[in-house]
Amino acid sequence: TNVGWSLLTASNKLTFQMGTDNVDRLIATGSTAMSTLIGSWHHVGMSYDGTDVFTGVKLYIDGVAETVSGSQARTSPTNNDLVLDGSVPFNIGYGGIGAMNGAVDQASLYTGVLTEANFLTLTNSGVPLLYADTIQTNLVGFWDLQIQTLDATVVDSVGTNNLTPFS
């Protein structure tokens, strides 16, 4: 089974997982109980440095870095087995070990590793397309999900990475 990449909620915590199956996967979990955030919008994000251990994952809520713990690391990765080229799933809000209970408004994907300062700026600006510096040049995908319907293709505003939603 292709696990791919997922940013989701598992055991009431913001969680990132990636891997090629349910055994060979990296799982990184944040420290904030997501149930404490109910009732208002929050900016969540993750950054990954390309290593195969949970310490290479940074999770952010409202621009503030989470304390991250890990339960697994990739045991037998191969170069480019998880390239974001459409051959493996990329899930936001769902991913085999859990799902978010809520809505996703805007999603963006960048090349390179974003810093805590970058995430705080994105949180405060609200719209990554209006943030013009090095982050803007690294933006490779932006999807405004608020203006989409569940049965339509979600159009990438900056690239050609259109998405097919599922519920």
Coordinates of C-alpha atoms in Angstrom, one line a residue:
T1 CA 0.0 0.0 0.0
N2 CA 1.3 3.5 -0.9
V3 CA 1.0 5.6 2.2
G4 CA 2.6 8.6 0.5
W5 CA 2.5 11.9 2.4
S6 CA -0.2 13.0 4.9
L7 CA -0.8 15.9 7.3
L8 CA -3.7 14.9 9.6
T9 CA -4.9 14.6 13.1
A10 CA -4.2 11.3 15.0
S11 CA -4.8 10.7 18.7
N12 CA -6.0 14.3 19.0
K13 CA -2.6 15.7 17.8
L14 CA -1.3 17.2 14.6
T15 CA 0.6 14.4 12.8
F16 CA 2.7 14.0 9.7
Q17 CA 3.3 10.6 8.2
M18 CA 5.2 9.6 5.1
G19 CA 6.3 6.2 3.7
T20 CA 5.8 3.5 1.2
D21 CA 3.7 1.1 3.3
N22 CA 2.3 0.7 6.9
V23 CA 5.7 -0.6 8.1
D24 CA 8.3 1.6 6.4
R25 CA 7.0 5.0 7.3
L26 CA 8.0 8.0 9.3
I27 CA 5.5 9.4 11.8
A28 CA 5.9 12.8 13.6
T29 CA 3.4 14.0 16.2
G30 CA 2.9 17.5 17.7
S31 CA 2.2 18.3 21.3
T32 CA -0.9 20.4 21.3
A33 CA -4.3 18.7 21.8
M34 CA -6.3 19.6 18.7
S35 CA -9.5 19.5 20.8
T36 CA -8.3 22.8 22.5
L37 CA -8.5 24.5 19.1
I38 CA -12.1 23.9 18.4
G39 CA -14.3 26.8 17.4
S40 CA -12.0 29.0 15.4
W41 CA -9.7 28.9 12.4
H42 CA -6.1 28.0 12.9
H43 CA -3.1 27.9 10.5
V44 CA -1.3 24.6 10.6
G45 CA 1.8 23.7 8.7
M46 CA 4.7 21.3 8.4
S47 CA 8.2 21.4 7.1
Y48 CA 10.4 18.4 6.3
D49 CA 14.1 18.5 5.7
G50 CA 14.3 15.3 3.6
T51 CA 15.8 13.0 6.3
D52 CA 14.1 9.8 7.3
V53 CA 13.7 10.5 11.0
F54 CA 11.1 12.4 12.9
T55 CA 13.5 15.1 14.0
G56 CA 13.6 16.3 10.4
V57 CA 9.9 17.2 10.7
K58 CA 8.7 20.5 12.1
L59 CA 5.0 21.1 12.8
Y60 CA 3.4 24.5 13.4
I61 CA 0.1 25.8 14.7
D62 CA -0.6 29.5 14.2
G63 CA 3.1 30.0 13.3
V64 CA 4.5 28.5 16.5
A65 CA 6.6 25.4 16.4
E66 CA 5.3 22.3 18.1
T67 CA 7.3 20.0 20.3
V68 CA 7.5 17.0 18.0
S69 CA 7.8 13.4 19.0
G70 CA 8.2 10.4 16.7
S71 CA 7.0 6.8 16.9
Q72 CA 8.7 5.5 13.8
A73 CA 11.4 6.2 11.3
R74 CA 11.8 5.0 7.7
T75 CA 13.7 1.7 7.9
S76 CA 14.5 1.0 4.2
P77 CA 14.0 4.1 2.1
T78 CA 15.3 4.3 -1.4
N79 CA 16.2 7.5 -3.3
N80 CA 13.2 9.2 -4.8
D81 CA 10.6 6.6 -3.7
L82 CA 8.4 9.4 -2.4
V83 CA 8.8 12.2 -5.0
L84 CA 5.7 14.4 -5.1
D85 CA 5.2 13.8 -8.8
G86 CA 1.7 12.3 -8.6
S87 CA 2.8 8.7 -8.2
V88 CA 2.2 8.6 -4.5
P89 CA -0.7 10.1 -2.5
F90 CA -0.4 13.6 -0.9
N91 CA -3.2 14.0 1.7
I92 CA -4.2 16.9 3.8
G93 CA -6.6 16.1 6.5
Y94 CA -6.6 12.3 6.0
G95 CA -4.1 9.6 5.9
G96 CA -4.8 6.1 7.1
I97 CA -4.0 6.6 10.8
G98 CA -6.5 9.4 11.3
A99 CA -8.4 12.3 9.9
M100 CA -9.0 15.9 10.7
N101 CA -12.5 16.8 12.0
G102 CA -12.9 20.2 10.3
A103 CA -12.4 22.0 7.1
V104 CA -9.3 23.0 5.1
D105 CA -9.5 26.4 3.5
Q106 CA -6.3 27.0 1.7
A107 CA -3.4 24.7 1.1
S108 CA 0.1 25.5 -0.3
L109 CA 3.2 23.6 -1.2
Y110 CA 6.7 24.9 -1.3
T111 CA 10.1 23.6 -2.3
G112 CA 12.7 24.0 0.4
V113 CA 12.4 24.0 4.1
L114 CA 10.3 26.9 5.7
T115 CA 11.4 28.3 9.0
E116 CA 9.3 29.2 12.0
A117 CA 9.6 32.9 11.0
N118 CA 8.2 31.9 7.6
F119 CA 5.2 30.1 9.1
L120 CA 4.5 33.0 11.5
T121 CA 4.5 35.4 8.5
L122 CA 2.2 33.1 6.6
T123 CA -0.1 32.8 9.6
N124 CA -0.3 36.6 10.0
S125 CA -0.7 37.4 6.2
G126 CA -3.3 34.8 5.6
V127 CA -2.6 34.5 1.9
P128 CA 0.7 33.1 0.7
L129 CA 0.2 34.5 -2.8
L130 CA 0.5 38.0 -1.4
Y131 CA 3.7 37.3 0.5
A132 CA 6.4 38.4 -1.9
D133 CA 9.9 37.3 -1.0
T134 CA 11.9 34.1 -1.1
I135 CA 8.9 32.1 0.1
Q136 CA 6.9 33.3 -2.9
T137 CA 9.5 32.1 -5.3
N138 CA 9.5 28.7 -3.6
L139 CA 5.7 28.4 -3.9
V140 CA 4.8 25.5 -6.3
G141 CA 1.2 24.9 -5.5
F142 CA -1.7 26.9 -4.0
W143 CA -5.2 25.7 -3.7
D144 CA -8.1 27.9 -2.4
L145 CA -10.4 25.2 -1.2
Q146 CA -13.1 27.6 0.0
I147 CA -14.2 28.4 -3.5
Q148 CA -14.3 24.8 -4.7
T149 CA -17.1 22.2 -4.5
L150 CA -16.4 18.6 -3.5
D151 CA -17.2 17.2 -7.0
A152 CA -15.0 19.6 -8.9
T153 CA -11.3 19.6 -9.7
V154 CA -9.4 21.9 -7.3
V155 CA -7.4 24.3 -9.4
D156 CA -3.8 25.1 -8.5
S157 CA -3.5 28.9 -8.7
V158 CA 0.3 29.0 -9.3
G159 CA 1.1 25.8 -11.1
T160 CA -0.5 22.8 -12.9
N161 CA -1.0 20.5 -9.9
N162 CA -4.8 20.4 -10.0
L163 CA -6.3 18.1 -7.3
T164 CA -9.2 15.7 -7.2
P165 CA -11.0 16.0 -3.8
F166 CA -12.6 13.2 -2.0
S167 CA -14.8 13.1 1.1

